[in-house]
PDB file of C-alpha atoms in Angstrom:
ATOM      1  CA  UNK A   1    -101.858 -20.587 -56.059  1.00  0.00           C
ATOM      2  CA  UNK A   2    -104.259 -19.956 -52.953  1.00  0.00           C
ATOM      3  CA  UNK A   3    -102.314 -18.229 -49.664  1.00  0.00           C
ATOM      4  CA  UNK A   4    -104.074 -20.645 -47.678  1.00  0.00           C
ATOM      5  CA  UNK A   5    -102.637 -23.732 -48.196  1.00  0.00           C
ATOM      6  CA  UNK A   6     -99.985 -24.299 -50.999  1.00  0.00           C
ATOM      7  CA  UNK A   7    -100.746 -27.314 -52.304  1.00  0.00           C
ATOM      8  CA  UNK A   8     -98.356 -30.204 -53.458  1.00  0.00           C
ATOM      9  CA  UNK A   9     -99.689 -29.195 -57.353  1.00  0.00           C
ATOM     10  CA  UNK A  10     -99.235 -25.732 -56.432  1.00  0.00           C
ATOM     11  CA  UNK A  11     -95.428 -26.177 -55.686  1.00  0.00           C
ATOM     12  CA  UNK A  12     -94.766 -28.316 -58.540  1.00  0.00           C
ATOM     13  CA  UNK A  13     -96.620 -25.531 -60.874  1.00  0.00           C
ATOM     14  CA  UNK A  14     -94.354 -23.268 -59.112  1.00  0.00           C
ATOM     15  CA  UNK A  15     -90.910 -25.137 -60.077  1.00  0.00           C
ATOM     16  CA  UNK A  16     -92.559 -25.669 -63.283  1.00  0.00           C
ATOM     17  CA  UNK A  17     -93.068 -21.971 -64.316  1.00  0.00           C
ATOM     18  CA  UNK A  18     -89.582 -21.543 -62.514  1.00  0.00           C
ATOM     19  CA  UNK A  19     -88.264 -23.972 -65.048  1.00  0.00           C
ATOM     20  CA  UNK A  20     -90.291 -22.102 -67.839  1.00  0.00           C
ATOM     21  CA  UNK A  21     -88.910 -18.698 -66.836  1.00  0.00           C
ATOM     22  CA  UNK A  22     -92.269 -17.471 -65.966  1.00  0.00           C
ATOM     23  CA  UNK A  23     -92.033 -13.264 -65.079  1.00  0.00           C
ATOM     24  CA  UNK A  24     -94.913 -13.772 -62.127  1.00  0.00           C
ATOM     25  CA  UNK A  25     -97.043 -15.918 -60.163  1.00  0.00           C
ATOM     26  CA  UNK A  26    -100.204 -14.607 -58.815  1.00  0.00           C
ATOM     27  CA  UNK A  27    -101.539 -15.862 -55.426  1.00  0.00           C
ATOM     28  CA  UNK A  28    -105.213 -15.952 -54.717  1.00  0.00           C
ATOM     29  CA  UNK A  29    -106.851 -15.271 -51.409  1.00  0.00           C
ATOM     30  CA  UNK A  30    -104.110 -12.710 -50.048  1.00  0.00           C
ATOM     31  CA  UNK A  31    -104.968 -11.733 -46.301  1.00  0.00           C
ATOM     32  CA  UNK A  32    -101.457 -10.599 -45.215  1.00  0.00           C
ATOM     33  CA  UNK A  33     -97.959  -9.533 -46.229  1.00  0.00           C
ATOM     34  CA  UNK A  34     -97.118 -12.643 -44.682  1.00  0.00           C
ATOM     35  CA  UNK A  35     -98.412 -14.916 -47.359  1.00  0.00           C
ATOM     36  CA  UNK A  36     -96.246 -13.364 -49.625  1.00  0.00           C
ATOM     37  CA  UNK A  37     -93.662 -13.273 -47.867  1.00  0.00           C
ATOM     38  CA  UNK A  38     -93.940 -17.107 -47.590  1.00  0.00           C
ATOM     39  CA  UNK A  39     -94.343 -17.195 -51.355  1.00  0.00           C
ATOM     40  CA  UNK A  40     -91.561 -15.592 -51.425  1.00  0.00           C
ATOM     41  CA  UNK A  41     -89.242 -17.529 -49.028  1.00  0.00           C
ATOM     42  CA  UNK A  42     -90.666 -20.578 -51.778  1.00  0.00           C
ATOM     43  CA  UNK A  43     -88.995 -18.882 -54.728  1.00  0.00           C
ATOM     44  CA  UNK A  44     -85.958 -18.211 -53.260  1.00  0.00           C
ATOM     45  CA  UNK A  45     -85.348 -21.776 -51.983  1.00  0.00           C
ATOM     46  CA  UNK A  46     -86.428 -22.780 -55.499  1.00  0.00           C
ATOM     47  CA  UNK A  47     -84.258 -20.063 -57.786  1.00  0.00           C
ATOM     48  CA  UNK A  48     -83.288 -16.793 -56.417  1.00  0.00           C
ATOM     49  CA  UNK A  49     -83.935 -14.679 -59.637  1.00  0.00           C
ATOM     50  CA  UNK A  50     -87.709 -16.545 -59.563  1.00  0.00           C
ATOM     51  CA  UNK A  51     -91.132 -14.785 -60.498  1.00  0.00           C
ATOM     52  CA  UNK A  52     -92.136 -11.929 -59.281  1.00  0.00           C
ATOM     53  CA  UNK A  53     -95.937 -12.217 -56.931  1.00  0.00           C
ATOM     54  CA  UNK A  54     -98.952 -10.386 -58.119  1.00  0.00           C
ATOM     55  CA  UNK A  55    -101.204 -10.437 -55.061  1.00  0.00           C
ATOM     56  CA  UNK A  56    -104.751 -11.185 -55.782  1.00  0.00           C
ATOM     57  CA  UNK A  57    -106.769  -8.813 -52.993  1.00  0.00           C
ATOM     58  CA  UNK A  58    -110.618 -10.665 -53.026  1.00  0.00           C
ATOM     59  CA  UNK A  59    -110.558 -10.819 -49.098  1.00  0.00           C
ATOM     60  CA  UNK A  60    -111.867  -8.743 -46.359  1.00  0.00           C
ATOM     61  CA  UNK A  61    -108.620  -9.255 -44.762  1.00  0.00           C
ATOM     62  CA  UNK A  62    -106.630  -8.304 -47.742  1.00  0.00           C
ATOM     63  CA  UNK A  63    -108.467  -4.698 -47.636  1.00  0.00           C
ATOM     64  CA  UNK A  64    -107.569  -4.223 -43.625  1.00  0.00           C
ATOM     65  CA  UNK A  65    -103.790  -5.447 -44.168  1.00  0.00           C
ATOM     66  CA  UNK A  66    -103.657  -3.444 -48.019  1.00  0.00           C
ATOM     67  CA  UNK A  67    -100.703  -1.251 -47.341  1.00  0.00           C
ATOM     68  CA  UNK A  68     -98.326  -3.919 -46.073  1.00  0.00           C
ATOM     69  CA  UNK A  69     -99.676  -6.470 -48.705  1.00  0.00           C
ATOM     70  CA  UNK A  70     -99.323  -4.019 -51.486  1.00  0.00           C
ATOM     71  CA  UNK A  71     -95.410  -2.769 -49.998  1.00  0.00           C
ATOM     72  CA  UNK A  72     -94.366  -6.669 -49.992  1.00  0.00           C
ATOM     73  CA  UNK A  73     -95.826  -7.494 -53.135  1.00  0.00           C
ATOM     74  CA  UNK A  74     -94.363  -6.641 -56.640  1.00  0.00           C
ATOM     75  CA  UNK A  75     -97.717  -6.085 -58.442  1.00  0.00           C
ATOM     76  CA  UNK A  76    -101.447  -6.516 -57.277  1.00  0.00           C
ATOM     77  CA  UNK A  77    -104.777  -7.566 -58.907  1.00  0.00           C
ATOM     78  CA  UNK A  78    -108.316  -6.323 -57.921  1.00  0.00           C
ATOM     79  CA  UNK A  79    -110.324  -9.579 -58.120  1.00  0.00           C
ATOM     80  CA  UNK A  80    -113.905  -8.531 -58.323  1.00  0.00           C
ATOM     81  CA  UNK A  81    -114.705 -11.243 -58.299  1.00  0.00           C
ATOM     82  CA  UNK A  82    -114.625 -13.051 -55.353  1.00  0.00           C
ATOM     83  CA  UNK A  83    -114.089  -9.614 -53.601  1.00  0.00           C
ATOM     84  CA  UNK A  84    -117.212  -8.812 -54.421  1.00  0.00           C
ATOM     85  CA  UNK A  85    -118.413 -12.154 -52.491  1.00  0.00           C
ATOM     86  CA  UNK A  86    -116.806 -11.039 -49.449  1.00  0.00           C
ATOM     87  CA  UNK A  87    -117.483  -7.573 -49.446  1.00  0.00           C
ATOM     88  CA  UNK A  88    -120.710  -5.530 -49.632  1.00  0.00           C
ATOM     89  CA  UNK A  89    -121.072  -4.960 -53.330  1.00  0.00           C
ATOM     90  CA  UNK A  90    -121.623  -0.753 -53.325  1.00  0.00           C
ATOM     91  CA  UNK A  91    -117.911  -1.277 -51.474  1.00  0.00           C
ATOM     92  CA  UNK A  92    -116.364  -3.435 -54.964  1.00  0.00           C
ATOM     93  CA  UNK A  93    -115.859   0.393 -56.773  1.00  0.00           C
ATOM     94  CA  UNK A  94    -114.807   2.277 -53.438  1.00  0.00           C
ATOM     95  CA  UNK A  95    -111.682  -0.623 -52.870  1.00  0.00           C
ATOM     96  CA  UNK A  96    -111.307  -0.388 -56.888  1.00  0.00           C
ATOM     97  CA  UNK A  97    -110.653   3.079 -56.510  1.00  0.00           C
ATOM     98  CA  UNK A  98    -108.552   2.774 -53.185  1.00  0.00           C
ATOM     99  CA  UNK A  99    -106.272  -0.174 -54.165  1.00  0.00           C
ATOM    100  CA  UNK A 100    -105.649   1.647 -57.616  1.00  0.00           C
ATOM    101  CA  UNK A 101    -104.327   4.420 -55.431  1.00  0.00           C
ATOM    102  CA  UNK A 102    -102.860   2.849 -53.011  1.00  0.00           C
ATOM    103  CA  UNK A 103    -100.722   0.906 -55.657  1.00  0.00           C
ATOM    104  CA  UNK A 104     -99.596   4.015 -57.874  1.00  0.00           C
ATOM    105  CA  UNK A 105     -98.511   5.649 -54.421  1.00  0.00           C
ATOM    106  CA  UNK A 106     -96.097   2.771 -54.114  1.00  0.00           C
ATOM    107  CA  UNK A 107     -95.330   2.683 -57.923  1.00  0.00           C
ATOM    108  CA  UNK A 108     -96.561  -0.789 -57.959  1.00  0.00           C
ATOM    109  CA  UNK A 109     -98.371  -2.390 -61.077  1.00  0.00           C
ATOM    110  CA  UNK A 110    -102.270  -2.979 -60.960  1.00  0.00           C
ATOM    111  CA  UNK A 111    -104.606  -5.097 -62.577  1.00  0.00           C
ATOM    112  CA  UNK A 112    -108.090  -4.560 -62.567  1.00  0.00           C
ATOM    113  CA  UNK A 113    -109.911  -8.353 -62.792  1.00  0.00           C
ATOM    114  CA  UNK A 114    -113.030 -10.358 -63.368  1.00  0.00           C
ATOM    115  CA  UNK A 115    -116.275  -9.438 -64.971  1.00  0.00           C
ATOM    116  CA  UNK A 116    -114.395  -6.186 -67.031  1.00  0.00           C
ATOM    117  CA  UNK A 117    -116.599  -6.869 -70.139  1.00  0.00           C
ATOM    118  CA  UNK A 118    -118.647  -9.776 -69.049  1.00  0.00           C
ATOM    119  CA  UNK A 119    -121.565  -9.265 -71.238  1.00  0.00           C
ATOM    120  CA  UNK A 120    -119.219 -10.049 -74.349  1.00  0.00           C
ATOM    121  CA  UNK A 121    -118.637 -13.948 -73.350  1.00  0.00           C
ATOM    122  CA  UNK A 122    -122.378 -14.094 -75.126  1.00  0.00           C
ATOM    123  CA  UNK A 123    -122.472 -10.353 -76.723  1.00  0.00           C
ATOM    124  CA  UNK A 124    -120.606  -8.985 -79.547  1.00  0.00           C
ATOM    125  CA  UNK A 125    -120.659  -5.892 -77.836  1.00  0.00           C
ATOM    126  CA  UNK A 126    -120.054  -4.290 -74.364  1.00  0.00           C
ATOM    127  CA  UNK A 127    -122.625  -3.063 -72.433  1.00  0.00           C
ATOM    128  CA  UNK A 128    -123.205   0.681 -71.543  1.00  0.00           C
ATOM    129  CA  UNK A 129    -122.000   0.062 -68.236  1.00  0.00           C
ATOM    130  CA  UNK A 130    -119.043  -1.548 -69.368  1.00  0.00           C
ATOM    131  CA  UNK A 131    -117.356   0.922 -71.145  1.00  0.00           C
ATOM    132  CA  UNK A 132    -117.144   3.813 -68.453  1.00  0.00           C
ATOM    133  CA  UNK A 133    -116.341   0.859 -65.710  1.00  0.00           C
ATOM    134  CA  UNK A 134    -113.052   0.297 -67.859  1.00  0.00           C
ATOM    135  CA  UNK A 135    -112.623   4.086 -68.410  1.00  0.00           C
ATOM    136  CA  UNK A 136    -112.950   5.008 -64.897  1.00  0.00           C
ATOM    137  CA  UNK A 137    -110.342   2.174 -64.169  1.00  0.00           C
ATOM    138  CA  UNK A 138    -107.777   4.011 -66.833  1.00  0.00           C
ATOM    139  CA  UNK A 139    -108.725   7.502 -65.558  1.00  0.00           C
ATOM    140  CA  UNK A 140    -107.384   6.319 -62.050  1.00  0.00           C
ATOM    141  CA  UNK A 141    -104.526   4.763 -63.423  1.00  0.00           C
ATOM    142  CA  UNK A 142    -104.561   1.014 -63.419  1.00  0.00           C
ATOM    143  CA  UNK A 143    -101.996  -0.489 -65.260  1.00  0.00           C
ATOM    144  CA  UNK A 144    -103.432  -3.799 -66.816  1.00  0.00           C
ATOM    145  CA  UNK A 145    -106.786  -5.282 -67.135  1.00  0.00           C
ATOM    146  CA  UNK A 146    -107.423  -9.171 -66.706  1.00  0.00           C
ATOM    147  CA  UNK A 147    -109.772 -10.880 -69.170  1.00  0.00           C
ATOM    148  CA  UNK A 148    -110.844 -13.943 -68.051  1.00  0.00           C
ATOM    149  CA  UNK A 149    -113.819 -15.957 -69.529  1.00  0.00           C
ATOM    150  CA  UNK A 150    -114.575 -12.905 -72.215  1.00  0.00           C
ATOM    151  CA  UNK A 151    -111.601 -14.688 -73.716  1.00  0.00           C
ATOM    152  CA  UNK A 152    -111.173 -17.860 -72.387  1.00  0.00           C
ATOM    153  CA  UNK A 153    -114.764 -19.362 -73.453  1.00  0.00           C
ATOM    154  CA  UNK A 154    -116.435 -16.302 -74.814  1.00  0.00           C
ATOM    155  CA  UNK A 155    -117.631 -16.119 -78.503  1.00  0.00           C
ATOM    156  CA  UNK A 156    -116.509 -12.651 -79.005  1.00  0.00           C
ATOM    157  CA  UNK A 157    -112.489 -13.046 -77.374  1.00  0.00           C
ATOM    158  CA  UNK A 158    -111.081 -10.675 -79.848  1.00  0.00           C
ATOM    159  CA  UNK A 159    -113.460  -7.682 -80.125  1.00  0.00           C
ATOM    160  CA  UNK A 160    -112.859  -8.155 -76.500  1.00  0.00           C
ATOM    161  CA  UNK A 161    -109.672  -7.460 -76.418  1.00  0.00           C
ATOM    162  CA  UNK A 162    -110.461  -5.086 -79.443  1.00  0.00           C
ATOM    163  CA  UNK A 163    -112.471  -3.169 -77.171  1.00  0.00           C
ATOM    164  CA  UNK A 164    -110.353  -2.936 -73.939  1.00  0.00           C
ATOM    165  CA  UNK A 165    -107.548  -1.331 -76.413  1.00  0.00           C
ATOM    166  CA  UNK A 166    -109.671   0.966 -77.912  1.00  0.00           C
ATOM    167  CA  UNK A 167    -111.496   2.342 -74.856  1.00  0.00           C
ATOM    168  CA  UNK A 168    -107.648   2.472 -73.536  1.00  0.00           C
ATOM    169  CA  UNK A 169    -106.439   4.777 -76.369  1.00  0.00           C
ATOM    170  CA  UNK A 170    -109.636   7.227 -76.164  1.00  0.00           C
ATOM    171  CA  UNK A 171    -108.969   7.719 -72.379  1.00  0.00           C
ATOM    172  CA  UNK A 172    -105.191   8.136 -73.092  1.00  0.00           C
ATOM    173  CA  UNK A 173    -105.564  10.441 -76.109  1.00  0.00           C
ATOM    174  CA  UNK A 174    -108.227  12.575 -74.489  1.00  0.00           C
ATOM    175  CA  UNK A 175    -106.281  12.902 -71.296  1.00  0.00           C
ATOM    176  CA  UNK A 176    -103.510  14.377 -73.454  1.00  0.00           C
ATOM    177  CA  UNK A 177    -106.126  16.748 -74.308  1.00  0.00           C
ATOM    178  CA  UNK A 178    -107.824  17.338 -71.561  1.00  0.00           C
ATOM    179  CA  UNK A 179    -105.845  16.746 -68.615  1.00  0.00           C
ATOM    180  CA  UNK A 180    -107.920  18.238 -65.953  1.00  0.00           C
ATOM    181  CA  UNK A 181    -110.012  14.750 -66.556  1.00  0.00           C
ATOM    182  CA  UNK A 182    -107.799  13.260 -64.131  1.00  0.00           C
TER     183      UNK A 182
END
C-alpha cells in the first residue's frame, strides 16, 4: 500500500488480508505519523483486532518525521531501496544505522530491506561486501531482514536464505563470546 494515495485495490487487498487474518500490512512511501495513523483509522473501521503497520521509511520526509513515524508505527522497514533514490547514497548506511537505533530505543521491530544479497539473484554466492553489510545490520540489532528478488526470481533463493541464517548465527554465537563486539 503507498501513503500517498490508497487506492481502491489497495483497500480491497486490505479487507482481503483482514479476511485472511494477515499479522501486518506494510505501507510504502511513509512521510509522517499521519499516514499511519490514517492506515490505521482504515483497520479499525474495517476490524478492530486488524494487522498491525510496518512502515516502509524510503523518503526524505520519512527520515525528518522518524521519531513520530517510528512511535505510531508497530514495526518499521529500511527500504534501501528507494531510500537510496531519494537520499544521497554515502547517507543509505548512516539512516541504516540511525533507524536501527531509533527503533530498538522504542522496542519496535526492524527490517532491514532491498538489495541484502543482491548479487545471489544471478550468483550462487554472496559477495564480499555482502556478508559484513548483513553482519553490521545484526551487530546493531535489526530484527528481520527482507529478501526480495534474491528469492522471488533469483536462481539461488535458498542458499539465500541459507546464507542470511548462517551469517545470523555466527554474529549471534560470537557475540555470546565476545560481547564487547557490540
Amino acid at each position: 500500500m503507498n501513503a500517498d494515495s490508497l487506492t481502491k485495490k489497495d483497500l480491497n487487498d486490505l479487507r482481503f488480508g483482514i479476511k485472511e487474518g494477515v499479522d501486518y500490512v506494510a505501507l510504502s512511501f511513509v512521510k509522517s505519523k499521519e499516514d499511519i495513523l490514517n492506515l490505521r483509522k482504515k483497520i479499525e473501521k474495517l476490524n478492530s483486532n486488524g494487522p498491525k503497520i510496518i512502515a516502509k521509511i524510503e523518503r526524505k520526509e520519512a527520515i525528518e518525521n522518524l521519531r513520530e513515524i517510528i512511535e505510531v508505527s508497530d514495526g518499521i522497514m529500511v527500504a534501501r531501496g528507494d531510500l537510496g533514490l531519494e537520499v544521497p547514497a554515502e547517507m543509505v548506511p548512516i539512516y541504516q544505522k540511525e533507524i536501527i537505533h531509533l527503533c530498538n530505543e522504542q522496542a519496535k521491530p526492524v527490517i532491514v530491506a532491498t538489495h541484502v544479497l543482491q548479487s545471489m539473484i544471478e550468483s550462487p554466492r554472496p559477495t564480499r561486501a555482502e556478508i559484513p553489510d548483513a553482519a553490521n545490520a545484526i551487530f546493531d540489532r535489526a530484527d528481520a531482514f527482507m529478501l526480495s528478488n534474491e528469492t522471488a526470481v533469483g536462481k539461488y533463493p535458498l542458499k539465500a536464505v541459507r546464507t542470511l541464517a548462517d551469517v545470523g548465527r555466527a554474529v549471534e554465537n560470537e557475540l555470546k563470546k565476545r560481547p564487547f563486539l557490540l
